[in-house]
Coordinates of C-alpha atoms in Angstrom, one line a residue:
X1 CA 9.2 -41.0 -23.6
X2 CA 12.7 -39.5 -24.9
X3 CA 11.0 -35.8 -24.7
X4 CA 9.8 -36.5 -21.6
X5 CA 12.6 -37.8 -19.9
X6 CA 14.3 -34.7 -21.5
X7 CA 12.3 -32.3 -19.8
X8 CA 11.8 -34.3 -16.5
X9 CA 15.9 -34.0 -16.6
X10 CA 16.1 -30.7 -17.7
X11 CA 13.7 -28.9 -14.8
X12 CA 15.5 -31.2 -12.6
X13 CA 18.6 -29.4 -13.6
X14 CA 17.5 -25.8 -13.6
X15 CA 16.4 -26.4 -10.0
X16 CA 20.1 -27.1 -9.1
X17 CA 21.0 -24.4 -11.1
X18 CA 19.1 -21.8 -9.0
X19 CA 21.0 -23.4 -5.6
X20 CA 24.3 -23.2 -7.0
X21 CA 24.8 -19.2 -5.3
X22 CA 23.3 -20.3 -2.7
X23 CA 25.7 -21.3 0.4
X24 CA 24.6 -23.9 3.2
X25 CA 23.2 -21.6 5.9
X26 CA 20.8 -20.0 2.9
X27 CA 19.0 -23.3 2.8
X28 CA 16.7 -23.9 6.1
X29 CA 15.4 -20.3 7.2
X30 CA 11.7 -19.6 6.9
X31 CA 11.2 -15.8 7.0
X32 CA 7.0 -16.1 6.7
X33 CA 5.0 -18.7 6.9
X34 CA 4.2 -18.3 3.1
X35 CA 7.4 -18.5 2.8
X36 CA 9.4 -21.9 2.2
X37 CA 12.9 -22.7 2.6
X38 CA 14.9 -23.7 -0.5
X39 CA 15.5 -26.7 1.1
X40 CA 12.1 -27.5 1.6
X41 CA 11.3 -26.6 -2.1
X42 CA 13.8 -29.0 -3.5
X43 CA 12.6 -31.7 -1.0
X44 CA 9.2 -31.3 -1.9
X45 CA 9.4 -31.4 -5.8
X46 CA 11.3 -34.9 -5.5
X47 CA 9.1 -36.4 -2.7
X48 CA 5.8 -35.4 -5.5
X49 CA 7.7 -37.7 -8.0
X50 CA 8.3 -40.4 -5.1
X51 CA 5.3 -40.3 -4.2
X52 CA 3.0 -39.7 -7.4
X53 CA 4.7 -42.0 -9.6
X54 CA 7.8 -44.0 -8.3
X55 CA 5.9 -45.9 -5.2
X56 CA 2.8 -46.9 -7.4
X57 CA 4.4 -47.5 -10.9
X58 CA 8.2 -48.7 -10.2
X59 CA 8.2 -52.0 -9.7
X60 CA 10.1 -53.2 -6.4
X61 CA 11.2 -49.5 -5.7
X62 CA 12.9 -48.9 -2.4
X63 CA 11.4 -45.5 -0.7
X64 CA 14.4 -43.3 0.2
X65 CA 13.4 -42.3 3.7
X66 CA 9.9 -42.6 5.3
X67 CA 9.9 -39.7 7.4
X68 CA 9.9 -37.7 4.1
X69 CA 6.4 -38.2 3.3
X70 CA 5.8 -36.3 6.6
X71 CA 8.3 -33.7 6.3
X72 CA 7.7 -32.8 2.7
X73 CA 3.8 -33.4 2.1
X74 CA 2.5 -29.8 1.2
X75 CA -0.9 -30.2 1.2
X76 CA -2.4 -33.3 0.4
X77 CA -4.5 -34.7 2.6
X78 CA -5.5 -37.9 1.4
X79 CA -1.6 -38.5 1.7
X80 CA -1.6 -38.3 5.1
X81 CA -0.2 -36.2 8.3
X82 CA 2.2 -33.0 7.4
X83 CA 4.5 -30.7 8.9
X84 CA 2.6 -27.5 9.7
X85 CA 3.1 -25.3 6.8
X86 CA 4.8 -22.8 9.3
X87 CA 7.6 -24.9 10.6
X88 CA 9.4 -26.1 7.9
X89 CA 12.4 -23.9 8.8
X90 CA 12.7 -26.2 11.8
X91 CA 13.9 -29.0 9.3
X92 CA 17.7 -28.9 10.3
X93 CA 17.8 -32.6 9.6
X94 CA 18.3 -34.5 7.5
X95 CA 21.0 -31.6 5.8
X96 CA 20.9 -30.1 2.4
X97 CA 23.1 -32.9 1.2
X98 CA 21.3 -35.8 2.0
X99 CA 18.1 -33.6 0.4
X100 CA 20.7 -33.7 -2.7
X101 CA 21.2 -37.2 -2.3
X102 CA 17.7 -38.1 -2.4
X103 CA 17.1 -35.7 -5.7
X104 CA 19.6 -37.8 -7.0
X105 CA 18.1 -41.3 -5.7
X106 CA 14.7 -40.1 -7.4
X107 CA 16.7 -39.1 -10.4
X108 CA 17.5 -42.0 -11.0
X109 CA 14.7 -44.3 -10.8
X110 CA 12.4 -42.0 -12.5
X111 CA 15.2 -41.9 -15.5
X112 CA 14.8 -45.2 -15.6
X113 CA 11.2 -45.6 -15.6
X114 CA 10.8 -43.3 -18.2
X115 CA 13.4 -45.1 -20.2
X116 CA 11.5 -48.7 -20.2
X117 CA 7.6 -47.7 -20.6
X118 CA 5.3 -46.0 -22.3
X119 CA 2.6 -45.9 -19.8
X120 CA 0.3 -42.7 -20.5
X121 CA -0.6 -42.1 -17.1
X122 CA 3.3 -42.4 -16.0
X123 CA 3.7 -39.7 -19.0
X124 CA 1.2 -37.3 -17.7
X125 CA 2.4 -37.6 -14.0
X126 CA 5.4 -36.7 -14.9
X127 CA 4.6 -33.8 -17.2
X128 CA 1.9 -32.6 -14.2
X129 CA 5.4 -33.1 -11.9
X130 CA 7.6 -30.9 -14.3
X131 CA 5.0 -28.1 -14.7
X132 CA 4.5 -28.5 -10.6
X133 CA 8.5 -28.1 -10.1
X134 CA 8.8 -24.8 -12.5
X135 CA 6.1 -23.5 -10.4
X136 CA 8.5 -24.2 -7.0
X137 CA 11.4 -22.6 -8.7
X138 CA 9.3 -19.5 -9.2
X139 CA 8.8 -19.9 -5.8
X140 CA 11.6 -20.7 -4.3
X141 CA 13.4 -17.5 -6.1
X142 CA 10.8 -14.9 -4.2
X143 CA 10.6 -16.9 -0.9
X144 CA 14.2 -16.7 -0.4
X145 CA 14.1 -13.0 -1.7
X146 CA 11.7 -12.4 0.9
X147 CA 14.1 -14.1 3.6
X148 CA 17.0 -12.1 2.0
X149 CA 15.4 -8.9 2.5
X150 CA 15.3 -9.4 6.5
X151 CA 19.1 -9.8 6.6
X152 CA 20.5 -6.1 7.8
X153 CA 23.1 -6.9 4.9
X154 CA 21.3 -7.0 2.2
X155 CA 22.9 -10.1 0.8
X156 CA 23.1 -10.6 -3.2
X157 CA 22.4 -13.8 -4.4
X158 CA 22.9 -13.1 -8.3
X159 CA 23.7 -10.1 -10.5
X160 CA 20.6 -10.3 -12.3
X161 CA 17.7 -8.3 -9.9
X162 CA 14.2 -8.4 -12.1
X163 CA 13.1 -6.0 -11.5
X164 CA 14.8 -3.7 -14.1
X165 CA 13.0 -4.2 -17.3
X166 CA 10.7 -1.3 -19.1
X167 CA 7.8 -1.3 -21.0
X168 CA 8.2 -1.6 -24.8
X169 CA 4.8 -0.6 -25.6
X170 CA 2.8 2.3 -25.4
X171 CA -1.0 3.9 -25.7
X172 CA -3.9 1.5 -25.5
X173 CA -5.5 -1.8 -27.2
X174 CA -9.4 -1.2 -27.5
X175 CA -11.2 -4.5 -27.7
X176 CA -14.6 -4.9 -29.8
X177 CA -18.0 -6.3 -27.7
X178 CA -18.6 -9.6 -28.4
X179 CA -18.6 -13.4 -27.4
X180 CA -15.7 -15.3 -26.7
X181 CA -14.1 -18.1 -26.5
X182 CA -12.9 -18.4 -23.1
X183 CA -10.0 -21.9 -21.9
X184 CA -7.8 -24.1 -23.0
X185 CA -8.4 -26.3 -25.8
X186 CA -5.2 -27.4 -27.3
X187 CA -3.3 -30.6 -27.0
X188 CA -0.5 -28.7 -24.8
X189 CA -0.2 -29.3 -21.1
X190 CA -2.5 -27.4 -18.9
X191 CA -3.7 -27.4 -15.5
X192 CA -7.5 -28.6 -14.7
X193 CA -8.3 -25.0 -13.5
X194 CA -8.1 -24.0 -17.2
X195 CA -9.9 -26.9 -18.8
X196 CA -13.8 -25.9 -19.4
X197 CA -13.6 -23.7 -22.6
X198 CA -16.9 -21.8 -22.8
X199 CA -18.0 -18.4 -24.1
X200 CA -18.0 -15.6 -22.1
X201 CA -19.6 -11.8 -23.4
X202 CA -17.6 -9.1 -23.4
X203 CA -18.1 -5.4 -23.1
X204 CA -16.4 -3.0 -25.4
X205 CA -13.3 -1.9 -23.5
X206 CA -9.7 -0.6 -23.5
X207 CA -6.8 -2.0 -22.1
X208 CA -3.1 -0.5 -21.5
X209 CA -0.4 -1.6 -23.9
X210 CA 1.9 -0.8 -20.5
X211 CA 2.3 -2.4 -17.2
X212 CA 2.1 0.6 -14.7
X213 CA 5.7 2.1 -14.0
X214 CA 7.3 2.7 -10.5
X215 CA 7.3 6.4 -11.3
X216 CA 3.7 6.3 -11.7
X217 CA 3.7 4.5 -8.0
X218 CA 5.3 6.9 -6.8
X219 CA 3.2 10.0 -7.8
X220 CA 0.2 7.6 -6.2
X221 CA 2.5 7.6 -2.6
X222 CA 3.0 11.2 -3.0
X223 CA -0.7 12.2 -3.9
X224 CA -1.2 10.4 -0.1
X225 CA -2.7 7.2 -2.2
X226 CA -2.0 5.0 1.4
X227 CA -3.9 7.7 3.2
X228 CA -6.8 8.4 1.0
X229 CA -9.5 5.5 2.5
X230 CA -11.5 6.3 -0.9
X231 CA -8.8 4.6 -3.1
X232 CA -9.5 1.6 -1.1
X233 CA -11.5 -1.5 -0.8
X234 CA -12.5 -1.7 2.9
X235 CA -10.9 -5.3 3.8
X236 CA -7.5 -3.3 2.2
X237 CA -7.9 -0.2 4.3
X238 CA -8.3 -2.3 7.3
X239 CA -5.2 -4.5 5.9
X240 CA -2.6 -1.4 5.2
X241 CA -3.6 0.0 8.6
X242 CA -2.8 -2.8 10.5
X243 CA 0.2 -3.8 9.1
X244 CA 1.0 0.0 8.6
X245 CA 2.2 -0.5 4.8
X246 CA 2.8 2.9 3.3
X247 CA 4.7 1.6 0.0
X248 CA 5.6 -1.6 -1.9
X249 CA 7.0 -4.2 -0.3
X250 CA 10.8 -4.2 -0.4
X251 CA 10.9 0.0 -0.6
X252 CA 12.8 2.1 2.0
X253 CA 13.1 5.9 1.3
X254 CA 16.8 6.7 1.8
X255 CA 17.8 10.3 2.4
X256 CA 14.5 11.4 0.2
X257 CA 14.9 8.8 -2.2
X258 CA 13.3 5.7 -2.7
X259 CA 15.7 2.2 -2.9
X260 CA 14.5 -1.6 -3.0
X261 CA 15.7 -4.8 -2.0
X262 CA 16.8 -6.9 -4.7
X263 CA 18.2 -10.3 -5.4
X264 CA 21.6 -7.8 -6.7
X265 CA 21.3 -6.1 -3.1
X266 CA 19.6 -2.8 -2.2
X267 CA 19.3 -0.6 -5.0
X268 CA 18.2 3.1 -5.9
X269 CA 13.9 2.6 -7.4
X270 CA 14.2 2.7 -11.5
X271 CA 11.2 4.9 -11.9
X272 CA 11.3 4.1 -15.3
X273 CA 11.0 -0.2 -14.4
X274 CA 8.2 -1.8 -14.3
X275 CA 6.6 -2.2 -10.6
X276 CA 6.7 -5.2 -8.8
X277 CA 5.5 -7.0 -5.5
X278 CA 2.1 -5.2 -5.5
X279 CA -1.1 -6.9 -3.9
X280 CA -4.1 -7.3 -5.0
X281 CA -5.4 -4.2 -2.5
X282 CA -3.0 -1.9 -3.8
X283 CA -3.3 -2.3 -7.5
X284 CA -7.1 -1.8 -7.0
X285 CA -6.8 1.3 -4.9
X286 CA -4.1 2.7 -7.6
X287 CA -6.7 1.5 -10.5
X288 CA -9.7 3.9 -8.6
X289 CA -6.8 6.8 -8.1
X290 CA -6.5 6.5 -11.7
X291 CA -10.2 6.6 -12.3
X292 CA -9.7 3.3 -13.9
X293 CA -9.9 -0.5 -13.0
X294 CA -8.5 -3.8 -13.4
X295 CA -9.2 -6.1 -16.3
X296 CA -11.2 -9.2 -15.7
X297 CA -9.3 -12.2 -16.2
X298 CA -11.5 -13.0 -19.3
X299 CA -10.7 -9.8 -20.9
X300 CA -6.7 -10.2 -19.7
X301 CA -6.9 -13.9 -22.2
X302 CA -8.5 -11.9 -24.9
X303 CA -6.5 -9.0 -25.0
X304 CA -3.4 -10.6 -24.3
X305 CA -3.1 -12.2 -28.0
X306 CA -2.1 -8.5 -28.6
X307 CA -0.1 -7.7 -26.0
X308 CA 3.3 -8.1 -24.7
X309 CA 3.3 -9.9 -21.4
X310 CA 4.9 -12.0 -19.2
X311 CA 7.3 -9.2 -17.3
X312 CA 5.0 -8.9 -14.2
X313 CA 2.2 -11.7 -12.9
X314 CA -0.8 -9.4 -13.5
X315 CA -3.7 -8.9 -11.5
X316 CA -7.6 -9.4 -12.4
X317 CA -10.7 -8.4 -11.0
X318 CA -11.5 -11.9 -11.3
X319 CA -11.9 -13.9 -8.0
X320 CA -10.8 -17.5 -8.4
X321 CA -13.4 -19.9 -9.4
X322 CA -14.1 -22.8 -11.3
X323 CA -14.8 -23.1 -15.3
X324 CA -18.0 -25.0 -16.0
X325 CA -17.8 -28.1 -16.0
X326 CA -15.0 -28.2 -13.9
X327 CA -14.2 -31.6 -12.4
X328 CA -11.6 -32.6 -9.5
X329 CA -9.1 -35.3 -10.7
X330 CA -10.0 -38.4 -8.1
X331 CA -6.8 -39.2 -5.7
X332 CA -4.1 -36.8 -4.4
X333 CA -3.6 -35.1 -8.0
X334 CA -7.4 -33.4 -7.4
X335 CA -6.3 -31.7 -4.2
X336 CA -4.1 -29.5 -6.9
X337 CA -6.0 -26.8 -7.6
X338 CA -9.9 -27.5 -6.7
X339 CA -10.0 -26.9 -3.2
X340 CA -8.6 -23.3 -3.1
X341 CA -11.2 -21.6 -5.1
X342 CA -11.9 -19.3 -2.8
X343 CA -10.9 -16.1 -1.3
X344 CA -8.4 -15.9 -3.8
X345 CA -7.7 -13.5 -6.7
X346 CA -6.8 -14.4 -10.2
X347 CA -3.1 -13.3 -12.0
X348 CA -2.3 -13.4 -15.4
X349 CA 0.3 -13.6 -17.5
X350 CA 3.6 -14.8 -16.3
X351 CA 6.9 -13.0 -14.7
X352 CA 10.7 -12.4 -15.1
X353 CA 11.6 -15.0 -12.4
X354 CA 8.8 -17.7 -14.2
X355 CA 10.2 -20.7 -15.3
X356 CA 10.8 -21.1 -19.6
X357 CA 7.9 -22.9 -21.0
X358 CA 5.8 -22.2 -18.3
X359 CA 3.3 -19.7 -19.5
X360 CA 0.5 -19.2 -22.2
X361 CA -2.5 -17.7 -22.3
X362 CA -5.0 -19.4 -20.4
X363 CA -2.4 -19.9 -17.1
X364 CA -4.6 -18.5 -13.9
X365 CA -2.5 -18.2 -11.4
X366 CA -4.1 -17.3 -7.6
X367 CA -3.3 -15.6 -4.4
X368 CA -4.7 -13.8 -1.7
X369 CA -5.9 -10.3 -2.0
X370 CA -3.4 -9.7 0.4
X371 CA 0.0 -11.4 -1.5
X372 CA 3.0 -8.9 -2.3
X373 CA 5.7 -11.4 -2.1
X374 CA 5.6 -12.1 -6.0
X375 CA 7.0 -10.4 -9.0
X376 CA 3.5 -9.3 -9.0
X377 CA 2.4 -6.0 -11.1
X378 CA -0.6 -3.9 -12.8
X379 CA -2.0 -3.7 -15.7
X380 CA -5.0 -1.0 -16.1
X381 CA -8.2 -1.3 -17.9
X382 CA -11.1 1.5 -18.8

């Protein structure tokens, strides 16, 4: 259990890390209901180890407080009764440091459970908990950009923005026809949405060594890509419309140039980075301005041994949906992934703000058509 405990410790740790600029007020807002508070993030990833592990395998443990299991629940209903997803800024109490408190009460027991068996279940929660924690520190860094972004002051919380890199690659990977082996099948930790290896048939295609550039966005704004209904699927048309988005989210044209919020503040565009925070809607309607499209997500995991990725989440033309043979764990630990295949839209890849060790090549990560909020980019396919 020694490189478990290790890792259980060391998430742990990087989640502090990423609070450490942040100053009490910063904590509780919720700008969107999609998006959390940081308190609320570091609440939750300790009440999934209370509850997953501590209060069925921890003999004669003491729960911390019992109004957490109500406050902090995400989405589990077999659990039991939750805050509305939308009102967890309204958590004032109990205050960011008795939320630190009871990281450090959790800490604890679980450091000592994993120090005196060797239970494989106990092992796998925990390494299902780690993997589930990474994913809330993505999570928390582009929820509280989003609530940054609505402060008139456009406050910095670090001097590193992601959103700078470049491509290092140019030109195009062509891919051969053929059957393939599609899933995970390693001994490595994965999540149940990528178990199911089977073969999938591939067309012959191409596939662009480069994530699309802001420069390139821009020429797609300026060639009146957001007013061109022909670029568009119709559920986006209708969706830019109504929300009247004419650029990427975080972009503000300041006298006749184009800046961005950032996690360093509000900076000039780099039209030579790599775009971010596009939705599914816009990178298809910049794929058909292109005269191009999106990869599938089974041509994304078989190109993707040779490519450089991980800079942007990338989208697919893939909608979300099981392997076969897909199977939904019994108990709380099956309401993980299962139940939202559908309406969603597969991402590949991983992103600047993504958690060390958490990628590989058969990740699928989801959202709605709709999503802009993460370090989300494009990736083009002919």
């Amino acid at each position: 259990m020694d490189d478990i405990l290790n890792q259980y410790l060391t998430t742990r740790q990087y989640t502090n890390t990423l609070c450490k600029p942040l100053q009490t007020e910063d904590f509780t807002p919720q700008s969107a209901a999609f998006a959390s508070p940081p308190k609320w993030h570091i609440a939750h990833t300790t009440w999934f180890f209370e509850e997953m592990i501590l209060k069925t395998y921890s003999p004669n443990y003491q729960i911390f407080d019992n109004e957490y299991s109500y406050l902090f629940n995400s989405y589990y209903n077999t659990i039991g009764k939750r805050i509305e997803r939308h009102n967890r800024g309204l958590i004032t109490r109990p205050n960011i440091d008795i939320v630190f408190k009871y990281r450090d009460y959790v800490d604890q027991h679980m450091t000592q459970l994993l120090k005196t068996t060797d239970n494989e279940t106990i092992k796998s929660l925990t390494v299902l908990g780690v993997n589930h924690e990474q994913q809330h520190q993505e999570l928390l860094l582009t929820d509280l950009k989003y609530t940054f972004s609505l402060n008139p002051i456009c406050p910095k919380y670090t001097d590193l923005n992601f959103v700078e890199d470049t491509n290092t690659d140019t030109g195009w990977l062509d891919v051969t026809e053929g059957v393939y082996n599609i899933g995970h099948d390693t001994d490595g930790f994965c999540f149940d949405n990528e178990l199911g290896m089977h073969k999938t048939y591939i067309q012959p295609f191409s596939i662009n060594k480069a994530l699309v550039t802001n420069q390139e966005f821009i020429e797609f704004i300026e060639a009146d890509g957001y007013k061109t209904a022909n670029y568009w699927l119709d559920e986006g048309w209708h969706w830019i419309n109504s929300n009247k988005i004419t650029q990427p989210l975080y972009w503000i044209k300041i006298k006749n140039t184009w800046h961005h919020y950032t996690l360093s503040g509000l900076k000039p565009v780099n039209p030579d980075a790599i775009l971010s925070h596009i939705s599914y809607f816009e990178a298809a309607a910049f794929a058909f301005y292109k005269g191009m499209r999106l990869p599938t997500e089974f041509e994304w995991e078989v190109a993707s041994k040779h490519l450089n990725w991980g800079k942007r989440w990338e989208w697919t033309n893939s909608a979300y949906l099981p392997y076969p043979n897909f199977e939904i764990a019994k108990g709380a630990v099956g309401e993980y992934n299962g139940k939202f295949m559908s309406n969603q839209m597969v991402l590949r890849g991983a992103s600047v703000a993504t958690s060390k060790n958490h990628s590989r090549h058969t990740y699928r990560n989801f959202f709605q058509s709709h999503t802009q909020w993460q370090f989300a980019g494009i990736r083009l396919a002919k």
